[in-house]
Amino acid sequence: MAREMVVVLDFGGQYKQLIARRVRECNVYCEIHPYNIGLDKLKEMNPKGIILTGGPNSVYGDQAVLCEKELYELGIPVLGICYGAQLTAFLNGGEVKTAPLSEYGKTETYLDPASELFAGLTENEDGVPVREDSEGHKVVTTWMSHTDYIAKAPESFRITAHTPNCPVAAMENADRKIYAVQFHPEVMHTECGTIMLRNFVMNVCKCAGDWKMADFVERSIAEIREKVGNGRALCALSGGVDSSVAAVLMSKAIGKQLTCVFVDHGLLRKNEGDEVEAVFGPNGAYDLNFIRVNAQDRFYEALKGVEEPEKKRKIIGEMFIRVFEEEAKKIGAVDFLVQGTIYPDVVESGIGEGAVIKSHHNVGGLPDYVDFKEIIEPLRMLFKDEVRASGLELGIPEHLVFRQPFPGPGLGIRIIGEVTAEKVRIVQDADAIYREEIGKAAAAYKEDNGKNPEWLPAQYFAALTNMRSVGVMGDFRTYDYAVALRAVNTSDFMTADATNVPWEILQTVMNRIINEVKGVNRVMYDLTSKPPGTIELE
């Protein structure tokens, strides 16, 4: 089954995953690859279009990060974004210099509506009409982040946008289907940015936009059956959305050749181990070979004295693998390890020259040697919302598909500093109260209004800081921990904003935690967005 594809070449830009996400919103499959993947590999992939990301380097000097100039001669449409725009100018005979005045943040930009990239910009994503200036330019707000700028466009290129401080905010050679924008159309701060990217994907690249989850599920089941053959597979089942969808997908493909191992590492939410077993165990709804391994003490011992988050992730990742290996030996002749790795895990753990944001326990956290023939990651190229869509396609109930994400390392990365059984108990109790009160308030609102409240977060949890402070409880001095509450709004978990949870709910949560959870005397609310932060604390 052939599928059209757009390739994103990563030059180290922080928004590369957003670019891929926006392309997939057009129902066009998209993958991120390192900038130095090579022309031969690109030709093999036969993409309908290529997008060059931003990046921290300059196109000139010793630190220049360049691709082959012949990229522009492949006859494949190219869109350069930020650094990718400067690179396009540089490699095609233009001039790039340090800007007299750098631009960061929201910038008023004047667009030429005759460009196919800017066609149809009559109103923005919120339905607000786009204004025009006296010369017929479309005037929109874009997100800029650059120190260098295109001082002179290549001779064969036409300038299609400018700002008061940036003479070449966009340029194009429509005959060669090469386009470049200095701003970031992929971020929500850029007005009409998604429309611009859709114009490139659908109108310039001529994509049909027919990539659907049903096709993905069908293709994946066939590929898994072919790969596994008569072999046996061991699935790492955590009970979270990703591993649950992976388990059911594998079960559809190979049936009883699959065994699901649930490792209770003692870092789960309160009572979650029993809840997972109730869903997937012998009395659950799925016909799985289910094994529960209680390994709390082993994980606590391995994490003893460890404070650095990357080290914690790697320890947890290795411990997972070792437990799975032991269970595989008990079962006998298991060839494949199945994991619920998804695309954000891969991207944040580093692709090519991309920055490692954090090593996910099932990607960058894996040990060097794994005693399985091969690791199967059927969801590796999907974003979170695509995983949920696949789950629905597989017939998994909505209450399981739309449950909150929970990281594989569990509370190990929601406890700042050393992990101990006592700290786990504190954060479990605090988190249970937080989730209970959010759930109660949301249910009451829905009963009164017939819909979920606008403030209902996509993800929310309590974490334990490593800070202790003085308090007064019952006329006695206390010196206890501070709990941090986190709640975010997001559609794809690649970017997120802090949720404006009603104050009275936060007050109730604070009072209950301080009164009911021993060892806590302070509660704080985390307002940080992603970026610059991450959704998890570590």
XYZ file of N, CA, C and O in Angstrom, residues 300-480:
724
model
N 13.323 0.447 43.839
C 13.712 1.371 44.904
C 15.199 1.218 45.237
O 15.910 2.205 45.458
N 15.669 -0.015 45.267
C 17.073 -0.260 45.588
C 17.985 0.291 44.506
O 19.027 0.892 44.786
N 17.584 0.096 43.236
C 18.401 0.587 42.115
C 18.453 2.110 42.079
O 19.449 2.699 41.647
N 17.390 2.767 42.563
C 17.314 4.230 42.522
C 17.843 4.882 43.797
O 17.886 6.116 43.881
N 18.266 4.093 44.748
C 18.715 4.618 46.031
C 19.891 5.584 45.840
O 20.898 5.262 45.219
N 19.745 6.794 46.367
C 20.798 7.800 46.314
C 20.928 8.529 44.990
O 21.755 9.434 44.860
N 20.111 8.190 43.987
C 20.206 8.806 42.654
C 19.292 10.027 42.593
O 18.095 9.930 42.878
N 19.834 11.170 42.194
C 19.054 12.402 42.125
C 18.935 12.956 40.707
O 17.951 13.616 40.375
N 19.928 12.725 39.853
C 19.953 13.318 38.514
C 18.888 12.658 37.636
O 18.844 11.435 37.521
N 17.988 13.458 37.005
C 16.844 12.881 36.291
C 17.214 11.975 35.131
O 16.564 10.943 34.922
N 18.240 12.328 34.347
C 18.622 11.472 33.223
C 19.113 10.114 33.722
O 18.829 9.080 33.127
N 19.840 10.137 34.841
C 20.327 8.879 35.396
C 19.160 8.036 35.906
O 19.143 6.805 35.728
N 18.188 8.674 36.532
C 17.002 7.944 37.000
C 16.288 7.280 35.830
O 15.875 6.116 35.907
N 16.103 8.030 34.741
C 15.433 7.482 33.553
C 16.172 6.261 33.012
O 15.558 5.263 32.652
N 17.477 6.369 32.935
C 18.254 5.262 32.372
C 18.225 4.040 33.294
O 18.164 2.895 32.826
N 18.268 4.262 34.596
C 18.181 3.139 35.549
C 16.832 2.449 35.410
O 16.749 1.212 35.343
N 15.762 3.240 35.354
C 14.425 2.663 35.230
C 14.305 1.913 33.912
O 13.754 0.803 33.860
N 14.840 2.491 32.820
C 14.800 1.814 31.521
C 15.522 0.488 31.540
O 15.013 -0.518 31.029
N 16.705 0.470 32.142
C 17.466 -0.786 32.180
C 16.775 -1.815 33.075
O 16.726 -3.003 32.739
N 16.241 -1.376 34.206
C 15.553 -2.306 35.089
C 14.346 -2.939 34.401
O 14.082 -4.130 34.525
N 13.602 -2.131 33.634
C 12.484 -2.658 32.869
C 12.944 -3.795 31.968
O 12.371 -4.889 31.953
N 13.994 -3.525 31.202
C 14.480 -4.511 30.239
C 14.928 -5.787 30.950
O 14.634 -6.909 30.509
N 15.638 -5.645 32.062
C 16.138 -6.838 32.764
C 14.978 -7.688 33.302
O 15.018 -8.920 33.241
N 13.951 -7.037 33.818
C 12.788 -7.785 34.297
C 12.109 -8.505 33.136
O 11.733 -9.675 33.244
N 11.969 -7.825 32.007
C 11.356 -8.455 30.843
C 12.177 -9.654 30.367
O 11.629 -10.697 29.993
N 13.491 -9.485 30.371
C 14.358 -10.597 29.957
C 14.143 -11.817 30.857
O 14.059 -12.950 30.379
N 14.053 -11.564 32.160
C 13.835 -12.657 33.102
C 12.499 -13.354 32.850
O 12.413 -14.594 32.862
N 11.456 -12.574 32.597
C 10.145 -13.163 32.328
C 10.142 -13.918 31.003
O 9.495 -14.956 30.875
N 10.880 -13.390 30.022
C 10.970 -14.070 28.731
C 11.620 -15.441 28.886
O 11.196 -16.418 28.256
N 12.643 -15.505 29.725
C 13.323 -16.795 29.946
C 12.375 -17.799 30.605
O 12.411 -19.000 30.320
N 11.518 -17.314 31.504
C 10.558 -18.207 32.145
C 9.545 -18.737 31.125
O 9.136 -19.891 31.184
N 9.144 -17.858 30.191
C 8.177 -18.259 29.171
C 8.841 -19.173 28.153
O 8.277 -20.169 27.715
N 10.077 -18.814 27.779
C 10.845 -19.610 26.833
C 10.669 -19.157 25.399
O 9.557 -18.922 24.930
N 11.784 -19.020 24.688
C 11.811 -18.759 23.243
C 10.970 -17.560 22.833
O 10.112 -17.650 21.956
N 11.211 -16.419 23.473
C 10.553 -15.181 23.060
C 11.519 -14.406 22.162
O 12.658 -14.138 22.545
N 11.062 -14.058 20.964
C 11.939 -13.425 19.987
C 11.869 -11.902 20.006
O 12.846 -11.227 19.705
N 10.705 -11.353 20.330
C 10.488 -9.920 20.133
C 10.010 -9.253 21.425
O 9.203 -9.811 22.169
N 10.521 -8.042 21.662
C 10.039 -7.192 22.744
C 9.201 -6.086 22.119
O 9.643 -5.401 21.190
N 7.985 -5.883 22.612
C 7.071 -4.869 22.085
C 6.978 -3.716 23.075
O 6.784 -3.932 24.271
N 7.111 -2.492 22.572
C 7.027 -1.306 23.424
C 6.054 -0.298 22.819
O 5.890 -0.221 21.610
N 5.462 0.516 23.674
C 4.515 1.535 23.234
C 5.169 2.864 22.951
O 4.579 3.922 23.192
N 6.388 2.848 22.421
C 7.094 4.083 22.065
C 6.286 4.880 21.047
O 5.776 4.320 20.080
N 6.167 6.199 21.233
C 5.494 7.039 20.257
C 6.462 8.118 19.767
O 7.564 8.278 20.294
N 6.047 8.866 18.755
C 6.965 9.771 18.061
C 7.560 10.859 18.959
O 8.749 11.162 18.858
N 6.776 11.495 19.862
C 7.404 12.472 20.757
C 8.539 11.877 21.587
O 9.529 12.550 21.877
N 8.421 10.593 21.992
C 9.514 9.929 22.714
C 10.778 9.924 21.861
O 11.885 10.192 22.334
N 10.600 9.578 20.585
C 11.736 9.470 19.672
C 12.362 10.838 19.430
O 13.577 11.018 19.512
N 11.497 11.833 19.149
C 11.990 13.173 18.833
C 12.725 13.783 20.017
O 13.823 14.339 19.882
N 12.126 13.678 21.231
C 12.733 14.310 22.403
C 13.987 13.587 22.860
O 14.819 14.160 23.552
N 14.130 12.315 22.474
C 15.340 11.574 22.830
C 16.465 11.821 21.838
O 17.569 11.323 22.015
N 16.185 12.586 20.775
C 17.229 12.980 19.824
C 17.134 12.221 18.525
O 17.157 11.004 18.495
N 16.979 12.963 17.404
C 17.014 12.382 16.062
C 18.203 12.993 15.353
O 18.291 14.205 15.186
N 19.136 12.160 14.911
C 20.294 12.684 14.193
C 21.047 13.678 15.053
O 21.496 13.378 16.156
N 21.147 14.924 14.547
C 21.860 15.972 15.259
C 20.944 16.747 16.204
O 21.352 17.721 16.796
N 19.685 16.313 16.315
C 18.735 17.031 17.148
C 19.114 16.977 18.614
O 19.797 16.066 19.077
N 18.638 17.964 19.351
C 18.951 18.044 20.773
C 18.224 16.958 21.545
O 17.079 16.636 21.255
N 18.897 16.379 22.538
C 18.260 15.431 23.447
C 17.600 16.239 24.558
O 18.277 16.837 25.394
N 16.259 16.287 24.549
C 15.538 17.005 25.590
C 15.519 16.167 26.854
O 15.820 16.625 27.939
N 15.155 14.890 26.694
C 15.191 13.961 27.816
C 15.161 12.556 27.250
O 14.501 12.285 26.253
N 15.877 11.649 27.853
C 15.929 10.270 27.389
C 14.714 9.524 27.907
O 14.587 9.281 29.098
N 13.820 9.181 27.002
C 12.654 8.408 27.415
C 13.111 6.994 27.753
O 13.969 6.422 27.088
N 12.493 6.408 28.768
C 12.977 5.131 29.292
C 12.971 4.052 28.229
O 13.747 3.106 28.290
N 12.105 4.189 27.215
C 12.016 3.159 26.184
C 12.702 3.562 24.891
O 12.543 2.914 23.867
N 13.461 4.659 24.884
C 14.226 5.058 23.696
C 15.669 5.301 24.121
O 16.487 4.412 24.137
N 15.978 6.552 24.512
C 17.343 6.858 24.913
C 17.741 6.208 26.214
O 18.921 6.139 26.552
N 16.755 5.711 26.977
C 17.051 5.091 28.262
C 17.353 3.620 28.184
O 17.633 2.981 29.197
N 17.299 3.030 26.976
C 17.564 1.602 26.860
C 19.046 1.300 27.085
O 19.913 2.073 26.672
N 19.365 0.164 27.689
C 20.771 -0.221 27.836
C 21.363 -0.601 26.483
O 20.645 -0.806 25.501
N 22.704 -0.710 26.433
C 23.380 -1.018 25.167
C 23.022 -2.406 24.655
O 22.932 -2.637 23.454
N 22.829 -3.359 25.563
C 22.559 -4.738 25.142
C 21.175 -5.162 25.612
O 20.827 -5.000 26.776
N 20.358 -5.641 24.689
C 19.019 -6.125 24.994
C 18.895 -7.544 24.471
O 19.147 -7.809 23.296
N 18.517 -8.490 25.342
C 18.513 -9.907 24.994
C 17.222 -10.330 24.297
O 16.489 -11.193 24.753
N 16.913 -9.669 23.170
C 15.803 -10.051 22.317
C 16.270 -9.951 20.868
O 17.169 -9.160 20.543
N 15.655 -10.734 20.009
C 16.013 -10.703 18.592
C 15.789 -9.318 18.008
O 16.594 -8.814 17.231
N 14.680 -8.708 18.405
C 14.331 -7.402 17.860
C 13.306 -6.735 18.750
O 12.533 -7.401 19.439
N 13.306 -5.395 18.748
C 12.290 -4.622 19.457
C 11.261 -4.136 18.439
O 11.625 -3.549 17.420
N 9.991 -4.387 18.703
C 8.912 -3.924 17.838
C 8.229 -2.740 18.516
O 7.798 -2.838 19.665
N 8.133 -1.627 17.803
C 7.480 -0.425 18.314
C 6.432 0.009 17.292
O 6.676 0.879 16.459
N 5.248 -0.580 17.330
C 4.258 -0.345 16.277
C 3.710 1.075 16.217
O 3.154 1.477 15.200
N 3.885 1.849 17.301
C 3.355 3.220 17.339
C 4.463 4.256 17.244
O 4.228 5.444 17.482
N 5.635 3.838 16.892
C 6.825 4.687 16.948
C 6.687 5.985 16.153
O 7.268 7.002 16.515
N 5.925 5.968 15.082
C 5.835 7.143 14.223
C 4.547 7.934 14.433
O 4.199 8.790 13.611
N 3.829 7.689 15.540
C 2.561 8.373 15.785
C 2.673 9.379 16.919
O 3.358 9.152 17.913
N 1.969 10.508 16.776
C 1.789 11.449 17.865
C 0.656 10.958 18.773
O -0.112 10.071 18.408
N 0.541 11.576 19.954
C -0.397 11.081 20.958
C -1.837 11.023 20.446
O -2.545 10.031 20.656
N -2.300 12.089 19.791
C -3.683 12.076 19.319
C -3.894 11.032 18.234
O -4.988 10.476 18.085
N -2.846 10.718 17.466
C -2.940 9.671 16.452
C -2.996 8.282 17.108
O -3.659 7.372 16.604
N -2.294 8.136 18.237
C -2.370 6.887 18.992
C -3.805 6.672 19.481
O -4.362 5.565 19.392
N -4.420 7.723 19.993
C -5.798 7.619 20.469
C -6.740 7.246 19.317
O -7.636 6.408 19.482
N -6.540 7.874 18.153
C -7.371 7.555 16.987
C -7.197 6.096 16.584
O -8.168 5.423 16.211
N -5.961 5.593 16.675
C -5.715 4.175 16.374
C -6.433 3.280 17.374
O -6.983 2.237 17.005
N -6.423 3.685 18.651
C -7.107 2.907 19.675
C -8.599 2.782 19.406
O -9.187 1.699 19.529
N -9.216 3.890 19.003
C -10.635 3.851 18.667
C -10.873 2.962 17.449
O -11.864 2.223 17.384
N -9.957 3.029 16.475
C -10.068 2.199 15.281
C -9.991 0.712 15.641
O -10.613 -0.127 14.998
N -9.246 0.406 16.695
C -9.094 -0.985 17.150
C -10.239 -1.443 18.044
O -10.278 -2.595 18.470
N -11.148 -0.523 18.363
C -12.287 -0.887 19.189
C -12.058 -0.777 20.679
O -12.854 -1.283 21.477
N -10.985 -0.119 21.102
C -10.726 0.078 22.533
C -11.705 1.127 23.056
O -11.890 2.172 22.433
N -12.346 0.890 24.197
C -13.334 1.847 24.722
C -12.745 3.238 24.947
O -11.565 3.392 25.280
N -13.592 4.254 24.790
C -13.143 5.639 24.893
C -12.540 5.952 26.256
O -11.582 6.726 26.353
N -13.095 5.377 27.342
C -12.587 5.719 28.669
C -11.147 5.233 28.867
O -10.419 5.769 29.714
N -10.728 4.229 28.085
C -9.332 3.785 28.136
C -8.467 4.596 27.177
O -7.346 4.983 27.499
N -9.015 4.858 25.998
C -8.259 5.581 24.982
C -7.938 7.006 25.429
O -6.851 7.521 25.163
N -8.865 7.635 26.131
C -8.684 9.041 26.487
C -8.260 9.237 27.947
O -8.379 10.345 28.480
N -7.750 8.174 28.554
C -7.234 8.363 29.916
C -5.968 9.215 29.854
O -5.310 9.326 28.817
N -5.639 9.834 30.965
C -4.479 10.717 30.991
C -3.187 9.951 30.727
O -3.030 8.811 31.183
N -2.257 10.565 30.009
C -0.957 9.919 29.819
C -0.234 9.770 31.148
O -0.419 10.579 32.063
N 0.569 8.733 31.242
C 1.398 8.537 32.426
C 2.758 8.053 31.943
O 2.843 7.097 31.176
N 3.834 8.721 32.340
C 5.156 8.374 31.802
C 5.626 6.999 32.255
O 5.319 6.559 33.369
N 6.362 6.317 31.397
C 6.893 5.003 31.737
C 7.700 4.994 33.025
O 7.537 4.086 33.854
N 8.575 5.986 33.255
C 9.320 6.026 34.521
C 8.436 6.369 35.717
O 8.910 6.379 36.855
N 7.167 6.683 35.443
C 6.202 6.898 36.515
C 6.568 8.029 37.454
O 7.096 9.061 37.046
N 6.296 7.816 38.717
C 6.547 8.855 39.718
C 8.033 9.093 39.926
O 8.412 10.045 40.613
N 8.867 8.258 39.326
C 10.308 8.481 39.417
C 10.719 9.823 38.853
O 11.727 10.405 39.276
N 9.950 10.339 37.876
C 10.257 11.663 37.317
C 9.237 12.710 37.763
O 9.217 13.818 37.241
N 8.392 12.341 38.721
C 7.529 13.325 39.376
C 7.948 13.532 40.822
O 7.240 14.164 41.600
N 9.082 12.957 41.174
C 9.708 13.169 42.477
C 11.075 13.777 42.217
O 11.943 13.129 41.638
N 11.255 15.023 42.575
C 12.542 15.689 42.349
C 13.540 15.166 43.378
O 13.263 15.125 44.570
N 14.697 14.764 42.896
C 15.708 14.229 43.798
C 15.568 12.731 43.984
O 14.988 12.021 43.160
N 16.101 12.228 45.081
C 16.109 10.785 45.348
C 14.688 10.239 45.504
O 13.825 10.872 46.102
N 14.478 9.043 44.960
C 13.185 8.366 45.076
C 13.233 7.412 46.258
O 14.119 6.566 46.361
N 12.260 7.550 47.168
C 12.140 6.633 48.303
C 10.685 6.188 48.412
O 9.777 6.831 47.868
N 10.444 5.123 49.140
C 9.087 4.626 49.330
C 8.214 5.676 50.016
O 7.024 5.822 49.700
N 8.796 6.418 50.948
C 8.033 7.441 51.664
C 7.622 8.575 50.728
O 6.481 9.063 50.764
N 8.546 9.004 49.852
C 8.215 10.055 48.897
C 7.153 9.578 47.908
O 6.272 10.345 47.500
N 7.244 8.331 47.500
C 6.234 7.767 46.601
C 4.864 7.818 47.264
O 3.859 8.186 46.645
N 4.816 7.450 48.542
C 3.551 7.487 49.268
C 2.978 8.896 49.304
O 1.778 9.112 49.083
N 3.822 9.893 49.539
C 3.368 11.282 49.611
C 2.768 11.728 48.281
O 1.665 12.277 48.230
N 3.488 11.511 47.187
C 3.018 12.004 45.892
C 1.810 11.204 45.405
O 0.914 11.748 44.755
N 1.740 9.921 45.730
C 0.549 9.142 45.377
C -0.693 9.705 46.055
O -1.733 9.885 45.417
N -0.590 9.977 47.341
C -1.745 10.486 48.082
C -2.148 11.885 47.596
O -3.339 12.174 47.423
N -1.163 12.752 47.379
C -1.457 14.108 46.915
C -2.081 14.076 45.524
O -3.048 14.795 45.235
N -1.533 13.247 44.664
C -2.028 13.143 43.293
C -3.457 12.598 43.262
O -4.302 13.064 42.490
N -3.747 11.624 44.105
C -5.091 11.048 44.155
C -6.122 12.110 44.560
O -7.223 12.171 43.991
N -5.762 12.949 45.511
C -6.668 14.024 45.940
C -6.890 15.012 44.802
O -8.027 15.419 44.515
N -5.817 15.390 44.138
C -5.896 16.362 43.034
C -6.798 15.834 41.920
O -7.719 16.515 41.449
N -6.559 14.596 41.506
C -7.352 14.021 40.424
C -8.815 13.840 40.839
O -9.730 14.017 40.035
N -9.037 13.495 42.092
C -10.411 13.324 42.585
C -11.173 14.641 42.537
O -12.328 14.696 42.077
N -10.552 15.737 42.986
C -11.244 17.024 43.031
C -11.472 17.596 41.628
O -12.527 18.183 41.364
N -10.511 17.436 40.735
C -10.706 17.872 39.347
C -11.855 17.084 38.718
O -12.730 17.636 38.038
N -11.855 15.771 38.949
C -12.901 14.927 38.400
C -14.285 15.295 38.919
O -15.260 15.358 38.159
N -14.388 15.548 40.221
C -15.669 15.918 40.817
C -16.177 17.246 40.259
O -17.363 17.379 39.914
N -15.282 18.230 40.159
C -15.688 19.549 39.657
C -16.110 19.475 38.193
O -17.090 20.103 37.779
N -15.375 18.703 37.385
C -15.709 18.568 35.968
C -17.041 17.849 35.787
O -17.860 18.227 34.936
N -17.289 16.809 36.609
C -18.549 16.067 36.514
C -19.738 16.947 36.899
O -20.797 16.895 36.260
N -19.563 17.773 37.934
C -20.640 18.665 38.369
C -20.953 19.697 37.290
O -22.124 20.002 37.016
N -19.909 20.218 36.657
C -20.102 21.206 35.585
C -20.842 20.570 34.405
O -21.767 21.158 33.842
N -20.434 19.342 34.046
C -21.055 18.668 32.899
C -22.523 18.360 33.181
O -23.373 18.450 32.289
N -22.841 18.008 34.406
C -24.222 17.717 34.766
C -25.092 18.961 34.635
O -26.253 18.896 34.201
N -24.529 20.123 34.988
C -25.287 21.371 34.921
C -25.357 21.954 33.512
O -26.338 22.603 33.150
N -24.296 21.739 32.721
C -24.184 22.422 31.425
C -24.207 21.498 30.207
O -24.196 21.968 29.073
N -24.156 20.184 30.450
C -24.216 19.245 29.345
C -22.937 19.105 28.548
O -22.923 18.497 27.471
N -21.852 19.643 29.054
C -20.572 19.542 28.365
C -19.442 19.695 29.374
O -19.662 20.154 30.504
N -18.247 19.317 28.962
C -17.092 19.481 29.840
C -16.736 20.959 29.977
O -16.935 21.740 29.036
N -16.210 21.362 31.134
C -15.804 22.771 31.294
C -14.623 23.105 30.400
O -13.799 22.245 30.082
N -14.528 24.365 29.986
C -13.421 24.799 29.134
C -12.076 24.647 29.829
O -11.053 24.482 29.182
N -12.096 24.724 31.157
C -10.819 24.663 31.883
C -10.327 23.234 32.098
O -9.229 23.043 32.625
N -11.100 22.207 31.719
C -10.699 20.823 31.997
C -9.359 20.525 31.316
O -9.241 20.595 30.099
N -8.332 20.172 32.086
C -6.997 19.987 31.496
C -6.914 18.699 30.668
O -7.647 17.731 30.895
N -5.969 18.689 29.731
C -5.664 17.466 28.986
C -4.857 16.518 29.865
O -4.957 15.300 29.743
N -4.054 17.078 30.755
C -3.269 16.272 31.689
C -3.064 17.061 32.972
O -2.811 18.273 32.934
N -3.164 16.377 34.095
C -2.931 17.054 35.376
C -2.439 16.031 36.388
O -2.827 14.873 36.370
N -1.553 16.473 37.252
C -0.966 15.577 38.245
C -0.286 16.389 39.339
O -0.042 17.594 39.184
N 0.022 15.720 40.423
C 0.804 16.315 41.510
C 2.210 15.739 41.486
O 2.404 14.565 41.179
N 3.183 16.567 41.753
C 4.576 16.132 41.819
C 5.163 16.593 43.143
O 4.658 17.520 43.776
N 6.244 15.944 43.543
C 6.885 16.274 44.816
C 8.198 16.987 44.557
O 9.088 16.449 43.911
N 8.289 18.212 45.024
C 9.539 18.952 44.877
C 10.553 18.449 45.902
O 10.219 17.696 46.818
N 11.773 18.869 45.740
C 12.815 18.511 46.693
C 13.018 19.622 47.719
O 14.024 19.664 48.417
N 12.030 20.547 47.752
C 12.130 21.692 48.651
C 11.342 21.431 49.935
O 10.207 20.961 49.888
N 11.953 21.714 51.061
C 11.268 21.653 52.350
C 11.257 23.062 52.936
O 12.205 23.829 52.773
N 10.182 23.396 53.586
C 10.054 24.746 54.122
C 9.372 24.712 55.488
O 8.740 23.726 55.870
N 9.493 25.822 56.183
C 8.916 25.939 57.531
C 7.435 26.267 57.425
O 7.002 27.071 56.597
N 6.625 25.624 58.254
C 5.202 25.910 58.334
C 4.735 25.824 59.774
O 5.500 25.486 60.685
N 3.456 26.147 59.963
C 2.860 26.076 61.294
C 1.559 25.296 61.182
O 0.661 25.667 60.426
N 1.464 24.199 61.924
C 0.240 23.391 61.919
C -0.103 23.049 63.362
O 0.708 22.450 64.078
N -1.296 23.481 63.813
C -1.711 23.232 65.196
C -0.783 23.856 66.207
O -0.481 23.256 67.247
N -0.301 25.063 65.888
C 0.602 25.815 66.766
C 1.993 25.191 66.877
O 2.799 25.599 67.709
N 2.275 24.202 66.030
C 3.592 23.580 66.046
C 4.340 23.906 64.756
O 3.743 23.999 63.678
N 5.631 24.056 64.901
C 6.486 24.292 63.735
C 6.614 23.004 62.930
O 6.778 21.921 63.497
N 6.502 23.130 61.601
C 6.741 21.982 60.717
C 7.869 22.322 59.745
O 8.161 23.495 59.488
N 8.485 21.300 59.261
C 9.523 21.475 58.229
C 9.318 20.323 57.238
O 9.914 19.259 57.378
N 8.430 20.550 56.269
C 7.980 19.476 55.389
C 8.117 19.854 53.917
O 8.543 20.958 53.574
